Amino acid sequence: MAFVTAMLVAAIVFIVAAYAEYFRDIKNEVIAPNRWSWLIWSAATAVEAFTYEAVSEDWMKSVIFFISAICCFWITKRIWSNARWQKPNWTEIISVIASGLALVLWLQFQLTLWAHLLMVAAVPVAFVPTWKNALGNPDNERSRAWGLWALGDLLTLLLIIVRLDKVEELPFILAEFACHATVWQMVRKQK
């Protein structure tokens, strides 16, 4: 149990450090945040955390996702007055629709797994603009936060595997890890 707790604490430290690093990059104007994007990310991350908890029924695995949601809302609140406002792009619109549909599937129809899988599918779609930006303008995404997120995701994946009850617990963390690690590799190769 001590090993699992240590993995959990380490994953939380990496995830929180990633958000802190990303916020520092925003404050230092390394990255220019978009209010709409962060509001959507915050809402989607919260829906993902709730549907993951409903699927896994294991707070030790779910707490990391709730902490990510809290960090997203914190950044959104902190950047709100200084961030730019842009109209949503197609991936952000898909994220909003997916989050709304997931909530309806979960809360209205008790289709928890389908709601969760819909949110899992929305993760790579939401990363499309980030991947494009990382390839076309790597300086805009050059943040150590991507590596910290990837390491936190890897530790979370290991924690989930150690405590695995059902295979449905894996797709979300696999998608998160793949998306964060891909951006990390894209910006690292451009240095």
PDB file of C-alpha atoms in Angstrom:
ATOM      1  CA  MET A   1       0.000   0.000   0.000  1.00  0.00           C
ATOM      2  CA  ALA A   2       2.881   2.379   0.718  1.00  0.00           C
ATOM      3  CA  PHE A   3       4.200   1.923  -2.839  1.00  0.00           C
ATOM      4  CA  VAL A   4       0.795   2.763  -4.322  1.00  0.00           C
ATOM      5  CA  THR A   5       0.463   5.811  -2.071  1.00  0.00           C
ATOM      6  CA  ALA A   6       3.947   6.967  -3.102  1.00  0.00           C
ATOM      7  CA  MET A   7       2.975   6.591  -6.782  1.00  0.00           C
ATOM      8  CA  LEU A   8      -0.200   8.583  -6.172  1.00  0.00           C
ATOM      9  CA  VAL A   9       1.670  11.391  -4.400  1.00  0.00           C
ATOM     10  CA  ALA A  10       4.358  11.477  -7.109  1.00  0.00           C
ATOM     11  CA  ALA A  11       1.730  11.611  -9.878  1.00  0.00           C
ATOM     12  CA  ILE A  12      -0.065  14.467  -8.108  1.00  0.00           C
ATOM     13  CA  VAL A  13       3.209  16.354  -7.655  1.00  0.00           C
ATOM     14  CA  PHE A  14       4.039  16.065 -11.374  1.00  0.00           C
ATOM     15  CA  ILE A  15       0.523  17.056 -12.466  1.00  0.00           C
ATOM     16  CA  VAL A  16       0.348  20.077 -10.143  1.00  0.00           C
ATOM     17  CA  ALA A  17       3.897  21.061 -11.137  1.00  0.00           C
ATOM     18  CA  ALA A  18       2.842  20.912 -14.801  1.00  0.00           C
ATOM     19  CA  TYR A  19      -0.055  23.299 -14.215  1.00  0.00           C
ATOM     20  CA  ALA A  20       2.184  25.586 -12.156  1.00  0.00           C
ATOM     21  CA  GLU A  21       4.811  25.590 -14.910  1.00  0.00           C
ATOM     22  CA  TYR A  22       2.186  26.271 -17.559  1.00  0.00           C
ATOM     23  CA  PHE A  23       0.794  29.152 -15.497  1.00  0.00           C
ATOM     24  CA  ARG A  24       4.310  30.530 -15.022  1.00  0.00           C
ATOM     25  CA  ASP A  25       4.791  30.399 -18.796  1.00  0.00           C
ATOM     26  CA  ILE A  26       1.515  32.302 -19.218  1.00  0.00           C
ATOM     27  CA  LYS A  27       2.627  34.954 -16.706  1.00  0.00           C
ATOM     28  CA  ASN A  28       5.991  35.269 -18.458  1.00  0.00           C
ATOM     29  CA  GLU A  29       4.168  35.577 -21.793  1.00  0.00           C
ATOM     30  CA  VAL A  30       5.828  32.464 -23.185  1.00  0.00           C
ATOM     31  CA  ILE A  31       2.313  31.183 -23.917  1.00  0.00           C
ATOM     32  CA  ALA A  32      -0.738  33.299 -24.771  1.00  0.00           C
ATOM     33  CA  PRO A  33      -3.869  31.822 -23.190  1.00  0.00           C
ATOM     34  CA  ASN A  34      -7.348  31.935 -24.667  1.00  0.00           C
ATOM     35  CA  ARG A  35     -10.213  32.371 -22.187  1.00  0.00           C
ATOM     36  CA  TRP A  36     -12.612  30.238 -24.169  1.00  0.00           C
ATOM     37  CA  SER A  37     -10.104  27.381 -24.486  1.00  0.00           C
ATOM     38  CA  TRP A  38      -9.363  27.327 -20.770  1.00  0.00           C
ATOM     39  CA  LEU A  39     -13.038  27.505 -19.851  1.00  0.00           C
ATOM     40  CA  ILE A  40     -13.738  24.548 -22.140  1.00  0.00           C
ATOM     41  CA  TRP A  41     -10.723  22.606 -20.846  1.00  0.00           C
ATOM     42  CA  SER A  42     -11.875  23.212 -17.292  1.00  0.00           C
ATOM     43  CA  ALA A  43     -15.405  21.980 -17.929  1.00  0.00           C
ATOM     44  CA  ALA A  44     -14.258  19.002 -20.010  1.00  0.00           C
ATOM     45  CA  THR A  45     -11.645  17.995 -17.433  1.00  0.00           C
ATOM     46  CA  ALA A  46     -14.282  18.095 -14.691  1.00  0.00           C
ATOM     47  CA  VAL A  47     -16.704  15.949 -16.734  1.00  0.00           C
ATOM     48  CA  GLU A  48     -13.865  13.513 -17.486  1.00  0.00           C
ATOM     49  CA  ALA A  49     -13.006  13.279 -13.775  1.00  0.00           C
ATOM     50  CA  PHE A  50     -16.616  12.623 -12.761  1.00  0.00           C
ATOM     51  CA  THR A  51     -17.220  10.021 -15.467  1.00  0.00           C
ATOM     52  CA  TYR A  52     -13.895   8.328 -14.681  1.00  0.00           C
ATOM     53  CA  GLU A  53     -14.831   8.115 -10.992  1.00  0.00           C
ATOM     54  CA  ALA A  54     -18.214   6.674 -11.955  1.00  0.00           C
ATOM     55  CA  VAL A  55     -16.533   4.017 -14.131  1.00  0.00           C
ATOM     56  CA  SER A  56     -13.666   3.107 -11.792  1.00  0.00           C
ATOM     57  CA  GLU A  57     -15.361   3.637  -8.414  1.00  0.00           C
ATOM     58  CA  ASP A  58     -11.878   4.051  -6.939  1.00  0.00           C
ATOM     59  CA  TRP A  59     -11.063   7.425  -5.386  1.00  0.00           C
ATOM     60  CA  MET A  60      -7.330   6.657  -5.348  1.00  0.00           C
ATOM     61  CA  LYS A  61      -7.299   6.469  -9.150  1.00  0.00           C
ATOM     62  CA  SER A  62      -9.796   9.279  -9.646  1.00  0.00           C
ATOM     63  CA  VAL A  63      -8.328  11.899  -7.327  1.00  0.00           C
ATOM     64  CA  ILE A  64      -5.609  12.788  -9.823  1.00  0.00           C
ATOM     65  CA  PHE A  65      -8.225  13.704 -12.436  1.00  0.00           C
ATOM     66  CA  PHE A  66     -10.156  15.840  -9.943  1.00  0.00           C
ATOM     67  CA  ILE A  67      -6.939  17.654  -9.040  1.00  0.00           C
ATOM     68  CA  SER A  68      -6.358  18.334 -12.747  1.00  0.00           C
ATOM     69  CA  ALA A  69      -9.875  19.764 -13.023  1.00  0.00           C
ATOM     70  CA  ILE A  70      -9.284  22.011 -10.004  1.00  0.00           C
ATOM     71  CA  CYS A  71      -5.985  23.199 -11.505  1.00  0.00           C
ATOM     72  CA  CYS A  72      -7.710  23.970 -14.829  1.00  0.00           C
ATOM     73  CA  PHE A  73     -10.375  26.037 -13.086  1.00  0.00           C
ATOM     74  CA  TRP A  74      -7.677  27.796 -11.036  1.00  0.00           C
ATOM     75  CA  ILE A  75      -5.746  28.774 -14.179  1.00  0.00           C
ATOM     76  CA  THR A  76      -8.957  29.885 -15.892  1.00  0.00           C
ATOM     77  CA  LYS A  77      -9.832  32.110 -12.944  1.00  0.00           C
ATOM     78  CA  ARG A  78      -6.304  33.550 -12.748  1.00  0.00           C
ATOM     79  CA  ILE A  79      -6.004  34.365 -16.468  1.00  0.00           C
ATOM     80  CA  TRP A  80      -9.575  35.540 -17.047  1.00  0.00           C
ATOM     81  CA  SER A  81      -8.998  39.285 -16.944  1.00  0.00           C
ATOM     82  CA  ASN A  82      -5.763  39.269 -18.964  1.00  0.00           C
ATOM     83  CA  ALA A  83      -6.369  36.482 -21.467  1.00  0.00           C
ATOM     84  CA  ARG A  84      -7.532  37.117 -24.979  1.00  0.00           C
ATOM     85  CA  TRP A  85     -10.995  36.183 -26.142  1.00  0.00           C
ATOM     86  CA  GLN A  86     -11.256  34.301 -29.421  1.00  0.00           C
ATOM     87  CA  LYS A  87     -14.211  32.592 -30.942  1.00  0.00           C
ATOM     88  CA  PRO A  88     -14.174  28.822 -30.436  1.00  0.00           C
ATOM     89  CA  ASN A  89     -12.596  26.636 -33.072  1.00  0.00           C
ATOM     90  CA  TRP A  90     -14.120  23.373 -34.282  1.00  0.00           C
ATOM     91  CA  THR A  91     -12.310  21.221 -31.707  1.00  0.00           C
ATOM     92  CA  GLU A  92     -13.514  23.410 -28.850  1.00  0.00           C
ATOM     93  CA  ILE A  93     -17.070  23.207 -30.143  1.00  0.00           C
ATOM     94  CA  ILE A  94     -16.736  19.400 -30.301  1.00  0.00           C
ATOM     95  CA  SER A  95     -15.427  19.387 -26.705  1.00  0.00           C
ATOM     96  CA  VAL A  96     -18.429  21.394 -25.514  1.00  0.00           C
ATOM     97  CA  ILE A  97     -20.865  19.130 -27.377  1.00  0.00           C
ATOM     98  CA  ALA A  98     -19.097  15.981 -26.124  1.00  0.00           C
ATOM     99  CA  SER A  99     -19.164  17.243 -22.528  1.00  0.00           C
ATOM    100  CA  GLY A 100     -22.861  18.092 -22.758  1.00  0.00           C
ATOM    101  CA  LEU A 101     -23.736  14.758 -24.365  1.00  0.00           C
ATOM    102  CA  ALA A 102     -21.634  12.889 -21.806  1.00  0.00           C
ATOM    103  CA  LEU A 103     -23.509  14.564 -18.971  1.00  0.00           C
ATOM    104  CA  VAL A 104     -26.866  13.665 -20.545  1.00  0.00           C
ATOM    105  CA  LEU A 105     -25.800  10.051 -21.170  1.00  0.00           C
ATOM    106  CA  TRP A 106     -24.499   9.720 -17.629  1.00  0.00           C
ATOM    107  CA  LEU A 107     -27.015  11.632 -15.556  1.00  0.00           C
ATOM    108  CA  GLN A 108     -30.204  11.204 -17.590  1.00  0.00           C
ATOM    109  CA  PHE A 109     -29.766   7.707 -19.011  1.00  0.00           C
ATOM    110  CA  GLN A 110     -27.247   6.198 -16.539  1.00  0.00           C
ATOM    111  CA  LEU A 111     -24.999   5.188 -19.458  1.00  0.00           C
ATOM    112  CA  THR A 112     -21.844   5.881 -17.475  1.00  0.00           C
ATOM    113  CA  LEU A 113     -19.412   3.910 -19.618  1.00  0.00           C
ATOM    114  CA  TRP A 114     -20.677   5.480 -22.854  1.00  0.00           C
ATOM    115  CA  ALA A 115     -20.456   8.936 -21.332  1.00  0.00           C
ATOM    116  CA  HIS A 116     -16.898   8.262 -20.239  1.00  0.00           C
ATOM    117  CA  LEU A 117     -15.856   6.806 -23.608  1.00  0.00           C
ATOM    118  CA  LEU A 118     -17.313   9.851 -25.356  1.00  0.00           C
ATOM    119  CA  MET A 119     -15.063  12.041 -23.208  1.00  0.00           C
ATOM    120  CA  VAL A 120     -12.090   9.783 -23.977  1.00  0.00           C
ATOM    121  CA  ALA A 121     -12.737  10.228 -27.707  1.00  0.00           C
ATOM    122  CA  ALA A 122     -12.902  14.007 -27.243  1.00  0.00           C
ATOM    123  CA  VAL A 123      -9.386  14.174 -25.751  1.00  0.00           C
ATOM    124  CA  PRO A 124      -7.372  13.653 -28.976  1.00  0.00           C
ATOM    125  CA  VAL A 125      -9.804  15.832 -30.933  1.00  0.00           C
ATOM    126  CA  ALA A 126      -9.188  18.657 -28.458  1.00  0.00           C
ATOM    127  CA  PHE A 127      -5.429  18.246 -28.943  1.00  0.00           C
ATOM    128  CA  VAL A 128      -5.522  18.744 -32.735  1.00  0.00           C
ATOM    129  CA  PRO A 129      -4.886  22.530 -32.546  1.00  0.00           C
ATOM    130  CA  THR A 130      -2.101  21.987 -30.012  1.00  0.00           C
ATOM    131  CA  TRP A 131      -0.421  19.416 -32.263  1.00  0.00           C
ATOM    132  CA  LYS A 132      -0.733  21.750 -35.254  1.00  0.00           C
ATOM    133  CA  ASN A 133       0.700  24.589 -33.219  1.00  0.00           C
ATOM    134  CA  ALA A 134       3.529  22.423 -31.879  1.00  0.00           C
ATOM    135  CA  LEU A 135       4.482  21.446 -35.424  1.00  0.00           C
ATOM    136  CA  GLY A 136       4.006  24.827 -37.085  1.00  0.00           C
ATOM    137  CA  ASN A 137       4.987  27.163 -34.227  1.00  0.00           C
ATOM    138  CA  PRO A 138       6.872  25.095 -31.650  1.00  0.00           C
ATOM    139  CA  ASP A 139       7.899  28.218 -29.733  1.00  0.00           C
ATOM    140  CA  ASN A 140       4.219  28.772 -28.869  1.00  0.00           C
ATOM    141  CA  GLU A 141       4.077  25.401 -27.115  1.00  0.00           C
ATOM    142  CA  ARG A 142       7.607  25.282 -25.735  1.00  0.00           C
ATOM    143  CA  SER A 143       6.853  24.600 -22.097  1.00  0.00           C
ATOM    144  CA  ARG A 144       8.315  22.098 -19.684  1.00  0.00           C
ATOM    145  CA  ALA A 145       4.732  21.541 -18.559  1.00  0.00           C
ATOM    146  CA  TRP A 146       4.188  19.030 -21.378  1.00  0.00           C
ATOM    147  CA  GLY A 147       6.946  16.790 -20.038  1.00  0.00           C
ATOM    148  CA  LEU A 148       5.674  17.129 -16.475  1.00  0.00           C
ATOM    149  CA  TRP A 149       2.143  16.216 -17.598  1.00  0.00           C
ATOM    150  CA  ALA A 150       3.469  13.210 -19.506  1.00  0.00           C
ATOM    151  CA  LEU A 151       5.434  11.992 -16.466  1.00  0.00           C
ATOM    152  CA  GLY A 152       2.421  12.535 -14.195  1.00  0.00           C
ATOM    153  CA  ASP A 153       0.253  10.639 -16.680  1.00  0.00           C
ATOM    154  CA  LEU A 154       2.765   7.782 -16.803  1.00  0.00           C
ATOM    155  CA  LEU A 155       2.724   7.488 -13.008  1.00  0.00           C
ATOM    156  CA  THR A 156      -1.080   7.648 -13.059  1.00  0.00           C
ATOM    157  CA  LEU A 157      -1.152   4.884 -15.674  1.00  0.00           C
ATOM    158  CA  LEU A 158       1.094   2.712 -13.494  1.00  0.00           C
ATOM    159  CA  LEU A 159      -1.112   3.405 -10.473  1.00  0.00           C
ATOM    160  CA  ILE A 160      -4.226   2.451 -12.440  1.00  0.00           C
ATOM    161  CA  ILE A 161      -2.582  -0.746 -13.715  1.00  0.00           C
ATOM    162  CA  VAL A 162      -1.548  -1.740 -10.180  1.00  0.00           C
ATOM    163  CA  ARG A 163      -5.125  -1.207  -8.938  1.00  0.00           C
ATOM    164  CA  LEU A 164      -6.874  -2.273 -12.171  1.00  0.00           C
ATOM    165  CA  ASP A 165     -10.351  -3.703 -11.717  1.00  0.00           C
ATOM    166  CA  LYS A 166     -11.639  -3.467 -15.277  1.00  0.00           C
ATOM    167  CA  VAL A 167     -10.223  -2.579 -18.670  1.00  0.00           C
ATOM    168  CA  GLU A 168     -12.590   0.406 -18.996  1.00  0.00           C
ATOM    169  CA  GLU A 169     -10.331   2.264 -16.571  1.00  0.00           C
ATOM    170  CA  LEU A 170      -7.459   2.425 -19.082  1.00  0.00           C
ATOM    171  CA  PRO A 171      -8.595   4.365 -22.198  1.00  0.00           C
ATOM    172  CA  PHE A 172      -8.743   7.807 -20.579  1.00  0.00           C
ATOM    173  CA  ILE A 173      -5.262   7.741 -19.064  1.00  0.00           C
ATOM    174  CA  LEU A 174      -3.837   6.177 -22.221  1.00  0.00           C
ATOM    175  CA  ALA A 175      -5.334   9.015 -24.295  1.00  0.00           C
ATOM    176  CA  GLU A 176      -4.090  11.664 -21.841  1.00  0.00           C
ATOM    177  CA  PHE A 177      -0.591  10.185 -21.745  1.00  0.00           C
ATOM    178  CA  ALA A 178      -0.382   9.833 -25.534  1.00  0.00           C
ATOM    179  CA  CYS A 179      -1.558  13.413 -26.125  1.00  0.00           C
ATOM    180  CA  HIS A 180       0.727  15.049 -23.561  1.00  0.00           C
ATOM    181  CA  ALA A 181       3.740  12.919 -24.515  1.00  0.00           C
ATOM    182  CA  THR A 182       3.245  13.636 -28.219  1.00  0.00           C
ATOM    183  CA  VAL A 183       3.273  17.409 -27.682  1.00  0.00           C
ATOM    184  CA  TRP A 184       6.308  17.047 -25.417  1.00  0.00           C
ATOM    185  CA  GLN A 185       8.191  15.138 -28.118  1.00  0.00           C
ATOM    186  CA  MET A 186       7.152  17.584 -30.843  1.00  0.00           C
ATOM    187  CA  VAL A 187       8.479  20.618 -28.994  1.00  0.00           C
ATOM    188  CA  ARG A 188      11.603  18.814 -27.765  1.00  0.00           C
ATOM    189  CA  LYS A 189      12.579  17.849 -31.311  1.00  0.00           C
ATOM    190  CA  GLN A 190      12.226  21.449 -32.457  1.00  0.00           C
ATOM    191  CA  LYS A 191      14.793  22.780 -29.952  1.00  0.00           C
TER     192      LYS A 191
END
